[in-house]
Short mmCIF file of C-alpha atoms in Angstrom, two decimals:
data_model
loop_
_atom_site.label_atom_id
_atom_site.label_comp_id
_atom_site.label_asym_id
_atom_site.label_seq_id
_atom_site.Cartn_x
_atom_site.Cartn_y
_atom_site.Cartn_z
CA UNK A 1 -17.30 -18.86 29.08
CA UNK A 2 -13.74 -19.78 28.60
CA UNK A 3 -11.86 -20.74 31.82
CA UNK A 4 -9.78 -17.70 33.75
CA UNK A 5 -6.28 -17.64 33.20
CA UNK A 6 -4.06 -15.62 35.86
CA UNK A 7 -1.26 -14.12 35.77
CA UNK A 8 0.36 -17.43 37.56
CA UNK A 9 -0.84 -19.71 34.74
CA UNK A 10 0.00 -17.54 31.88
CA UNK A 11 3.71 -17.55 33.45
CA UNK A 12 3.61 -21.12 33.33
CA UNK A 13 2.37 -21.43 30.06
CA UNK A 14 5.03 -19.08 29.18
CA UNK A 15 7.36 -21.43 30.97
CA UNK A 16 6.42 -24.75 29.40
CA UNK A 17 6.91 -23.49 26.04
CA UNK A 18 10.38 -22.65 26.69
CA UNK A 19 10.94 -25.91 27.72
CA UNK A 20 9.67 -27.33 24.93
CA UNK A 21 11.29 -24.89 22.41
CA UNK A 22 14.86 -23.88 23.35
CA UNK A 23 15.62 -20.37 21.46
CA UNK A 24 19.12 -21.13 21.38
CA UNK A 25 18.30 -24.61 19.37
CA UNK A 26 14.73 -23.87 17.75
CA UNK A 27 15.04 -22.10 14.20
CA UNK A 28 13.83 -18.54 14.21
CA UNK A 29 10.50 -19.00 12.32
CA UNK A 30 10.01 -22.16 13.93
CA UNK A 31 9.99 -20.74 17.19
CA UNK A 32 7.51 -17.81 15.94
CA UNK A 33 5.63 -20.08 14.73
CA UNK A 34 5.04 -22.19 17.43
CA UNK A 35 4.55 -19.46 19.75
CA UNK A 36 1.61 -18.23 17.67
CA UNK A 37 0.15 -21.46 17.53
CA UNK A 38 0.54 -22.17 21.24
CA UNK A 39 -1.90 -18.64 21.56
CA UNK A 40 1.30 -16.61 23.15
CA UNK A 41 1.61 -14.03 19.82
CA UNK A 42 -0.70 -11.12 21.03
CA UNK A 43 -2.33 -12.43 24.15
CA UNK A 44 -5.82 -10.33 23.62
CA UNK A 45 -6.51 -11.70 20.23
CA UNK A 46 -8.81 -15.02 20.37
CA UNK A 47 -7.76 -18.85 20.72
CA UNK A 48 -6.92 -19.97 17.47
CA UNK A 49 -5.82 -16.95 15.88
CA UNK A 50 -2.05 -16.43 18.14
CA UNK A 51 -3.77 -15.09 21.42
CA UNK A 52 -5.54 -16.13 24.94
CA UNK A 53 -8.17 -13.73 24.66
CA UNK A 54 -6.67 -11.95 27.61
CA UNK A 55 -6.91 -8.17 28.62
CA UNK A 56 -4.22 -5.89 26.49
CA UNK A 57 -2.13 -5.33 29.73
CA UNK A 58 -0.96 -9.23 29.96
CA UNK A 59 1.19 -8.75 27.16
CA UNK A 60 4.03 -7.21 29.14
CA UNK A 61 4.34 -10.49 30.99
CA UNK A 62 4.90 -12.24 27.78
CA UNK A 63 7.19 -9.78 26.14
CA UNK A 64 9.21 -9.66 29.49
CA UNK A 65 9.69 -13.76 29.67
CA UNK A 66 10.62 -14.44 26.18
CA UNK A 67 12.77 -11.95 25.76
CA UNK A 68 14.63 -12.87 29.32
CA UNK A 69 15.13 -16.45 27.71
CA UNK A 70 16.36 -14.59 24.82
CA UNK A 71 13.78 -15.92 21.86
CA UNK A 72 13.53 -14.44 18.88
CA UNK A 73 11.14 -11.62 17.82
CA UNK A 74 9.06 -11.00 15.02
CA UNK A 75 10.89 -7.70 14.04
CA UNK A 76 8.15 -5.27 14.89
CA UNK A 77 9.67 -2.53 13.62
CA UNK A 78 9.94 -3.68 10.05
CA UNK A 79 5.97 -5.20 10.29
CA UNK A 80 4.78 -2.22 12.29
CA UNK A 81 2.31 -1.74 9.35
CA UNK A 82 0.65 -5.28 9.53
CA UNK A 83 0.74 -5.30 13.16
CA UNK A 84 -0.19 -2.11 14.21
CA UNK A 85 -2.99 -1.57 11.34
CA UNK A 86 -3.53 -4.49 8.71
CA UNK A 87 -4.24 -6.91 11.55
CA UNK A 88 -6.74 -5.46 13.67
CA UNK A 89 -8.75 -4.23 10.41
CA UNK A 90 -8.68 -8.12 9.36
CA UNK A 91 -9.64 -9.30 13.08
CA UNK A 92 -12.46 -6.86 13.38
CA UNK A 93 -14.21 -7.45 9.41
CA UNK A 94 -12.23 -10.20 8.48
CA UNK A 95 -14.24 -14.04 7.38
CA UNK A 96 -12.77 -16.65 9.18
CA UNK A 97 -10.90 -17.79 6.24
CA UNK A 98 -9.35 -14.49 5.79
CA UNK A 99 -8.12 -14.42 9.42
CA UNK A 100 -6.60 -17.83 9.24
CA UNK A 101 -4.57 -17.22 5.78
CA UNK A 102 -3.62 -14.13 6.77
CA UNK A 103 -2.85 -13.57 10.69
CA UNK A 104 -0.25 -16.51 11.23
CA UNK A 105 2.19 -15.10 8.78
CA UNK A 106 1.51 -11.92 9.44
CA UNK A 107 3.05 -11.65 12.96
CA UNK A 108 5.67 -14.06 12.31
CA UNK A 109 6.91 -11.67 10.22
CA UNK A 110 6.71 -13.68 7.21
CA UNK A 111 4.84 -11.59 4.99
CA UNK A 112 5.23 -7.31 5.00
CA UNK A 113 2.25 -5.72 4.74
CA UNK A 114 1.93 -1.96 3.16
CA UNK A 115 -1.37 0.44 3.48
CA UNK A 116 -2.79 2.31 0.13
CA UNK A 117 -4.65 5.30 1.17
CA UNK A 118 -3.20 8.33 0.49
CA UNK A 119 -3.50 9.27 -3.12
CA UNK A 120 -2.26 12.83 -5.27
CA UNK A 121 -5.12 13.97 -6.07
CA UNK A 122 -7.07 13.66 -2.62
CA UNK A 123 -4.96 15.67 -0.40
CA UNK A 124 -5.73 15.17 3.53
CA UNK A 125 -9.02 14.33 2.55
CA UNK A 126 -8.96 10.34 2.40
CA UNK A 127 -12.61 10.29 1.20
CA UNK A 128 -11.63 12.37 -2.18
CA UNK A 129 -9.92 9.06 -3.27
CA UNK A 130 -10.24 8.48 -6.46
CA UNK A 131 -9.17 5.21 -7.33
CA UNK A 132 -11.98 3.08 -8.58
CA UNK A 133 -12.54 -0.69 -8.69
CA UNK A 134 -15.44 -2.01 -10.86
CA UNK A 135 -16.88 -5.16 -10.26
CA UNK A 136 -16.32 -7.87 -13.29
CA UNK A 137 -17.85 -12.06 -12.17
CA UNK A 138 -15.92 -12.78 -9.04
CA UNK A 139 -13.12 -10.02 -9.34
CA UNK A 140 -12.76 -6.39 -9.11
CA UNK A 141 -10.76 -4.64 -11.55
CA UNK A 142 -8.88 -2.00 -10.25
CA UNK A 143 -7.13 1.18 -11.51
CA UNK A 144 -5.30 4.74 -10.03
CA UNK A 145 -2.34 5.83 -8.11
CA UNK A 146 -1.53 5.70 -4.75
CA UNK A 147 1.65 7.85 -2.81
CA UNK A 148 3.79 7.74 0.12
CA UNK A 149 3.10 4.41 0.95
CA UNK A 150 5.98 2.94 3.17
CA UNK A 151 6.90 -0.74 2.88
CA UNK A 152 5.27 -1.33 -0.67
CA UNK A 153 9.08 -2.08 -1.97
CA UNK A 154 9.16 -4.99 0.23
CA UNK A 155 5.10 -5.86 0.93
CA UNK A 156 3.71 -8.91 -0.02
CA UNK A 157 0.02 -7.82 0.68
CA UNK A 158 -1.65 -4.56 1.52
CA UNK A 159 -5.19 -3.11 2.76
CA UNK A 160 -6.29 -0.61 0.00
CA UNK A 161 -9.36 1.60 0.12
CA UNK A 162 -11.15 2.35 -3.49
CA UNK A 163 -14.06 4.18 -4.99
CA UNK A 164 -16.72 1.86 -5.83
CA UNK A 165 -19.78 3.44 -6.14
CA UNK A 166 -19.17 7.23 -7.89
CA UNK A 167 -23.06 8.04 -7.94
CA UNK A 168 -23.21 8.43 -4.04
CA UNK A 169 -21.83 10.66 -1.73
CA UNK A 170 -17.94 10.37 -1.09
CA UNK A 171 -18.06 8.67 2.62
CA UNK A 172 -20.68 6.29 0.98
CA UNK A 173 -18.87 5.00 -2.04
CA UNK A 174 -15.98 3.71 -1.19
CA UNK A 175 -14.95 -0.21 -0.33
CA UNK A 176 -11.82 -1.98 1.03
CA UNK A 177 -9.72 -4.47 -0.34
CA UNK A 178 -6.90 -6.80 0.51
CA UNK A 179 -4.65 -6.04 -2.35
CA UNK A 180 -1.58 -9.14 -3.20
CA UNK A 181 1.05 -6.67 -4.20
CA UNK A 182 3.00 -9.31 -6.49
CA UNK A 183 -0.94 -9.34 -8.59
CA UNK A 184 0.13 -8.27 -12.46
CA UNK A 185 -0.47 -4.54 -12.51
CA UNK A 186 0.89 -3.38 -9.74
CA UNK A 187 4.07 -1.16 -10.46
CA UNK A 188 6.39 0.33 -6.99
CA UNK A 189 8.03 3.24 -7.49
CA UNK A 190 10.62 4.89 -4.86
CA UNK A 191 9.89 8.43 -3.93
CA UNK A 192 13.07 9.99 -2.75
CA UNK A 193 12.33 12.28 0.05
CA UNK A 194 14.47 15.73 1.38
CA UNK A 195 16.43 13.08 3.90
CA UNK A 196 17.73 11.82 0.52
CA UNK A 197 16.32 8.15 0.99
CA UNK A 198 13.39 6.44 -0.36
CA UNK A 199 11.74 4.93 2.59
CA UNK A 200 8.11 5.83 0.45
CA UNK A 201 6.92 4.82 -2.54
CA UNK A 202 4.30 5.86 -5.44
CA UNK A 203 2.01 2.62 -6.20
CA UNK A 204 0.22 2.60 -9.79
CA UNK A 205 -2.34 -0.16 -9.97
CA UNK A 206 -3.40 -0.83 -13.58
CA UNK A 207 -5.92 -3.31 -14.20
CA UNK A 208 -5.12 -4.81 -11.35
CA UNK A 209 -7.87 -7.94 -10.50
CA UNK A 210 -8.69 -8.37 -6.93
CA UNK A 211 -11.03 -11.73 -5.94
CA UNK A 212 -14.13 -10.73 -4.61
CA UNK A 213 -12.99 -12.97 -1.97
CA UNK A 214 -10.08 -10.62 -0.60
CA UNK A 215 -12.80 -7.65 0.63
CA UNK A 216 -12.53 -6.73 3.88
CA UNK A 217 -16.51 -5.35 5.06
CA UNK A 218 -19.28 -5.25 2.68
CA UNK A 219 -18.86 -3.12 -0.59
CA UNK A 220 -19.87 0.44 0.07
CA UNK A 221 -18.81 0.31 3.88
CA UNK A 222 -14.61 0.81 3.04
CA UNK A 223 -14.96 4.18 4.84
CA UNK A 224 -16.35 2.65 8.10
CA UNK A 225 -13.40 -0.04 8.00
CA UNK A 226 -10.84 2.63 6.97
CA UNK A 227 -11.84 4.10 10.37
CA UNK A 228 -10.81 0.71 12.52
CA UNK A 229 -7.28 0.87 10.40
CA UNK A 230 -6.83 4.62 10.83
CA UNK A 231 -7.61 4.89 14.57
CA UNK A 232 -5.00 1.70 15.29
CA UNK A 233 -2.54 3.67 13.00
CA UNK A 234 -2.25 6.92 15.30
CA UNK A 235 -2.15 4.92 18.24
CA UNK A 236 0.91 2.97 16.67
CA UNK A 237 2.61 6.17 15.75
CA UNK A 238 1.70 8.64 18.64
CA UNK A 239 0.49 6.36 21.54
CA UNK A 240 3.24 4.10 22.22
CA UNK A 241 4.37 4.07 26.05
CA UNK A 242 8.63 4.98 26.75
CA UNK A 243 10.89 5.77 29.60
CA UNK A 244 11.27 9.21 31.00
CA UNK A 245 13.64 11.36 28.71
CA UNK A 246 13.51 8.79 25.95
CA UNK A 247 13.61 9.83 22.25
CA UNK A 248 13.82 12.77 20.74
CA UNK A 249 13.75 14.84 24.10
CA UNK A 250 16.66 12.41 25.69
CA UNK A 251 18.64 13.30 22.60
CA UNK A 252 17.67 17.17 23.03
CA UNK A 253 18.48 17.24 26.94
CA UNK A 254 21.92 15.15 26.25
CA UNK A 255 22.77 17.92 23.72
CA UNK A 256 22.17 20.32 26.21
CA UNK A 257 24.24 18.89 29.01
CA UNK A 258 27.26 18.54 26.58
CA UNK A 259 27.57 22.02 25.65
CA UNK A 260 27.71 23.91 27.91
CA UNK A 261 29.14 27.00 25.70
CA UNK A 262 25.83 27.43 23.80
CA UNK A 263 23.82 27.58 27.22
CA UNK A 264 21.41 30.66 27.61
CA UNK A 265 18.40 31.50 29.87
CA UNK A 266 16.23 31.93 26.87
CA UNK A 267 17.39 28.72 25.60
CA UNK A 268 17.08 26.31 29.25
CA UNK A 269 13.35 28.33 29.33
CA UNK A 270 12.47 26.56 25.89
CA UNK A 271 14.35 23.57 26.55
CA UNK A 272 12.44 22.95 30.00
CA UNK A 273 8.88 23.77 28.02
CA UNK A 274 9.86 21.02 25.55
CA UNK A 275 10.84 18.69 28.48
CA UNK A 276 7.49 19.15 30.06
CA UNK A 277 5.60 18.39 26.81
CA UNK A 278 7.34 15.69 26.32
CA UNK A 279 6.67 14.17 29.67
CA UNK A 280 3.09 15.39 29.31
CA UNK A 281 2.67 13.30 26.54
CA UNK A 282 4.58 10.12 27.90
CA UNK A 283 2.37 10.26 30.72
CA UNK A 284 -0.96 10.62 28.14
CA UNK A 285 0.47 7.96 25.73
CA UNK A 286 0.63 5.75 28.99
CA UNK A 287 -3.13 6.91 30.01
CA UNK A 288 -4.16 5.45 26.17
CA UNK A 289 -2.46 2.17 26.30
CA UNK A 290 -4.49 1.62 29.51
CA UNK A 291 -7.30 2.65 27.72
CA UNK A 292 -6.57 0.12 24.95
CA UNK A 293 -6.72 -2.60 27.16
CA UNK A 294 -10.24 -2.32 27.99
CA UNK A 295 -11.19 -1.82 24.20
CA UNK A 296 -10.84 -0.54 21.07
CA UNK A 297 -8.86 2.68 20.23
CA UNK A 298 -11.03 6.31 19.88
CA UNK A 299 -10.47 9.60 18.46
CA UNK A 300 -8.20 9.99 22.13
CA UNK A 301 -5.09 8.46 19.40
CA UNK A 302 -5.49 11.57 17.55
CA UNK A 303 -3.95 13.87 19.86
CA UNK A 304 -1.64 11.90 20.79
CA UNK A 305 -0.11 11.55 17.23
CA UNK A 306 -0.77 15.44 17.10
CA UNK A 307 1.48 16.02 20.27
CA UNK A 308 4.08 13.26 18.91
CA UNK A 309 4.19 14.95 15.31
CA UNK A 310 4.46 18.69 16.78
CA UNK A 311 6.64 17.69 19.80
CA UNK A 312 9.18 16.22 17.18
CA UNK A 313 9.48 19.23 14.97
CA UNK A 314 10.35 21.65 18.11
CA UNK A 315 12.62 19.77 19.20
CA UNK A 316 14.38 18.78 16.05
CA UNK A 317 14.72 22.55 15.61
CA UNK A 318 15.96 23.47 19.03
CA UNK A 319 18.67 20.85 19.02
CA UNK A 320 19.73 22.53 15.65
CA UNK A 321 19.97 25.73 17.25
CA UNK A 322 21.98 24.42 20.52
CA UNK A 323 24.76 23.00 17.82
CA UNK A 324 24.84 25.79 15.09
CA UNK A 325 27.12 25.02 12.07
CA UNK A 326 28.22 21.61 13.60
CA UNK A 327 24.64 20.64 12.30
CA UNK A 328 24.85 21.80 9.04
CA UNK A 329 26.42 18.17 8.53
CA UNK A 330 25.01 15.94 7.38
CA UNK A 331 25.37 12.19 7.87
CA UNK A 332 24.32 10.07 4.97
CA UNK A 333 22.82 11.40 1.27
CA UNK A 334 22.91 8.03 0.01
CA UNK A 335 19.58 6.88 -1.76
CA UNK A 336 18.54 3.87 0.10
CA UNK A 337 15.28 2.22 0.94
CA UNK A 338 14.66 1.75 4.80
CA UNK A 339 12.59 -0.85 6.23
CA UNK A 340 12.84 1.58 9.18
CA UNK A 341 12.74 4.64 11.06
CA UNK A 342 15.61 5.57 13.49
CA UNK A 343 15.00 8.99 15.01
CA UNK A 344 17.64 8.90 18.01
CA UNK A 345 20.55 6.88 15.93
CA UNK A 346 20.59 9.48 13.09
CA UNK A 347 22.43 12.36 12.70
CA UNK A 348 20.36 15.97 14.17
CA UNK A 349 20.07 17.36 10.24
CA UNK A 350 18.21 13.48 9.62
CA UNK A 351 16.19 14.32 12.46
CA UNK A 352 14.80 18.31 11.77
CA UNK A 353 14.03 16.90 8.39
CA UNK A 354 12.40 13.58 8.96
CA UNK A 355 9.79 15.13 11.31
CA UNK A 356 8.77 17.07 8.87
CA UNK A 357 6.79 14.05 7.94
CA UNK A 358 5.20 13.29 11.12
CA UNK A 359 2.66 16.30 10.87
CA UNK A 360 1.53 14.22 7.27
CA UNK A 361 2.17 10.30 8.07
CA UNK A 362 -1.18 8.64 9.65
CA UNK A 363 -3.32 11.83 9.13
CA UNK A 364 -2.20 15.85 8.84
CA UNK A 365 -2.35 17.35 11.47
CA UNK A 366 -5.38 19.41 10.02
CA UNK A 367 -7.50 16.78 9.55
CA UNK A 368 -6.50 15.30 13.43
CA UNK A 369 -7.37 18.85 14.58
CA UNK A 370 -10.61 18.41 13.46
CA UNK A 371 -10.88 15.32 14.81
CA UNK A 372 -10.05 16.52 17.94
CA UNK A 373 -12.45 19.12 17.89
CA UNK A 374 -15.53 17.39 17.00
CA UNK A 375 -14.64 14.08 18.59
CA UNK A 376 -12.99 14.65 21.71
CA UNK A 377 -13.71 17.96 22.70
CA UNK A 378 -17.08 18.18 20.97
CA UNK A 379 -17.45 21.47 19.57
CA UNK A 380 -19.45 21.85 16.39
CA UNK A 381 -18.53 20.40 13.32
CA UNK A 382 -16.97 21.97 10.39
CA UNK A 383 -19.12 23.08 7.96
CA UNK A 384 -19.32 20.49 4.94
CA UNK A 385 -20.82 21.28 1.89
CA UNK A 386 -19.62 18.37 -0.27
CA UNK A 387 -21.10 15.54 2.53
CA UNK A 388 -24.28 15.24 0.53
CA UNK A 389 -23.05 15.28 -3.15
CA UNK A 390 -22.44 12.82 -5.16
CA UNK A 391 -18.66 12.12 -5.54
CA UNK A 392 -18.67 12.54 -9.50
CA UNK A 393 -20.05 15.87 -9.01
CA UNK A 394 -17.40 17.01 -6.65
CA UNK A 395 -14.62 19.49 -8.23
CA UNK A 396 -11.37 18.30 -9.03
#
């Protein structure tokens, strides 16, 4: 059993790094690099691989000290995809090999990682997927289409999810890949969205070879591994902990106070509902990260990306409503291709129309529904006809 390290030691780890690496002198990757090495990346992961091995809520401490001494970060924003999803799907089914080429660079930021689930012809149903690898000496040759995948413009690697085996049921068939997104077939295309940027793309994969050696899990078992990825991902989105009267309700309650024309008892009734939703689910999103850092994410993430997604849209729409015409303007058509999301420095017709996305992104808000349902609440399941059929057989 590895030795206990307390909060005191951990802040003079913290402190002896500094010393020995000086942000203000130590080149930015450098630095990261270093940092991960010296196990002070993300504290809970294990020696060796950028962490301590330390419960979830240490990581505060660290955050807090480097960014007092004013080190660089990693740009989490623009790697939310490998942090948040890619890496604990490697960590948890990952070889040891596959952690160590894959981890370091990862949260340094040195490599952007993308996620290839969602495909056209599969809906909200991830298990329709259709995209099929076949297995050919130590590669797997892989072909279909994937859609709204965010990041795959600027991705070096992403996790992708195929259909291996068409001859068993859907949940049964499917395996997961590590996919190198500069492999020859692979072809990015921008999909301009009613915000008038591209921040998604469509992915065609043709031929594409994949080493046997880049599977994440065994083959057959990519639906149980698309679970660790998906559960992480609606934490990431919905479950992240903020101030009181942050986000989009801080920009909603600011619009309120500065107009005080527009002011109405119907509209302060809504506006106060939206406030206590909001704080309902800042206070839940809290209650999850504790959660977290005794173990694994659950279905729990679910509802809290429900509540973020819905939350968002009424919002978006009641701020529309407070300013009238004034937000019939609208800030920027240009076609551009984010690396990231800004909800609070857009303009309010960016906002209403961006959230639109939220109730698809990470799971509909259908499918979470369910998931809530059966998961959380545990009513009976919906009925499934299809669970038992083999996924060639299945309509299309």
């Amino acid at each position: 059993m590895p030795p206990l390290i307390t909060q005191h030691d951990l802040e003079n780890r913290i402190h002896d790094f500094l010393a020995a690496h000086d942000p203000g002198s130590t080149d930015r990757l450098d630095f990261l690099r270093a940092r991960f090495d010296a196990g002070l990346a993300w504290l809970h992961y294990p020696p060796g691989l950028g962490g301590l091995g330390l419960p979830r809520d240490r990581q505060p401490i660290a955050e807090k000290a480097f960014a007092a001494a004013g080190a660089p970060d990693n740009g989490p924003r623009r790697i939310g995809i490998g942090l948040g999803m890619a890496a604990p799907t490697i960590l948890a089914f990952g070889s040891d090999e596959q952690k160590q080429r894959w981890l370091r660079p990862l949260w340094c930021g040195e490599e952007v990682w993308c996620q290839l689930f969602s495909e056209p012809g599969a809906g909200s149903d991830l298990a329709a997927l259709a995209t099929r690898a076949v297995r050919d000496g130590d590669d797997w040759v892989v072909n279909g289409q994937k859609v709204w995948t965010s990041m795959a413009h600027e991705a070096r690697w992403a996790i992708l999810v195929t259909r291996t085996d068409p001859d068993v049921p859907k949940h049964q068939g499917m395996t997961y890949f590590v996919l190198d997104m500069t492999a020859p077939g692979v072809e990015v295309r921008p999909l301009r969205q009613i915000t008038g940027e591209a921040e998604f793309n469509e992915v065609f994969l043709t031929d594409v070879r994949i080493p046997d050696s880049q599977r994440l899990g065994a083959v057959g078992e990519g639906w149980k591994v698309a679970q660790t990825t998906l559960m992480n991902e609606r934490v990431a989105i919905g479950g992240g902990a903020s101030p009181r009267e942050s986000g989009m309700i801080g920009v909603l309650a600011k619009t309120w106070r500065e107009n005080e024309k527009v002011r109405d008892a119907a509209l302060h009734d809504r506006l106060m509902t939206l406030w206590v939703a909001a704080e309902a689910a800042r206070l839940t999103a809290q209650r999850l990260s504790a959660q977290l850092a005794a173990g694994q994410p659950g279905p729990e993430g679910s509802a809290a990306k429900y509540a973020f997604a819905t939350l968002n849209q009424q919002i978006s729409g009641l701020e529309l409503e407070l300013l009238g015409e004034e937000a019939l303007r609208y800030d920027d058509w240009t076609m551009r291709r984010p690396d990231t999301v800004d909800f609070v420095g857009r303009s309010p017709g960016y906002r209403y129309l961006r959230s639109k996305g939220n109730s698809i992104e990470g799971g509909t808000s259908e499918i979470l529904l369910n998931i809530i349902a059966e998961r959380v609440l545990g009513l009976p399941g919906e009925i499934r006809a299809d669970k038992d059929v083999a996924w060639k057989d299945l309509p299309r």
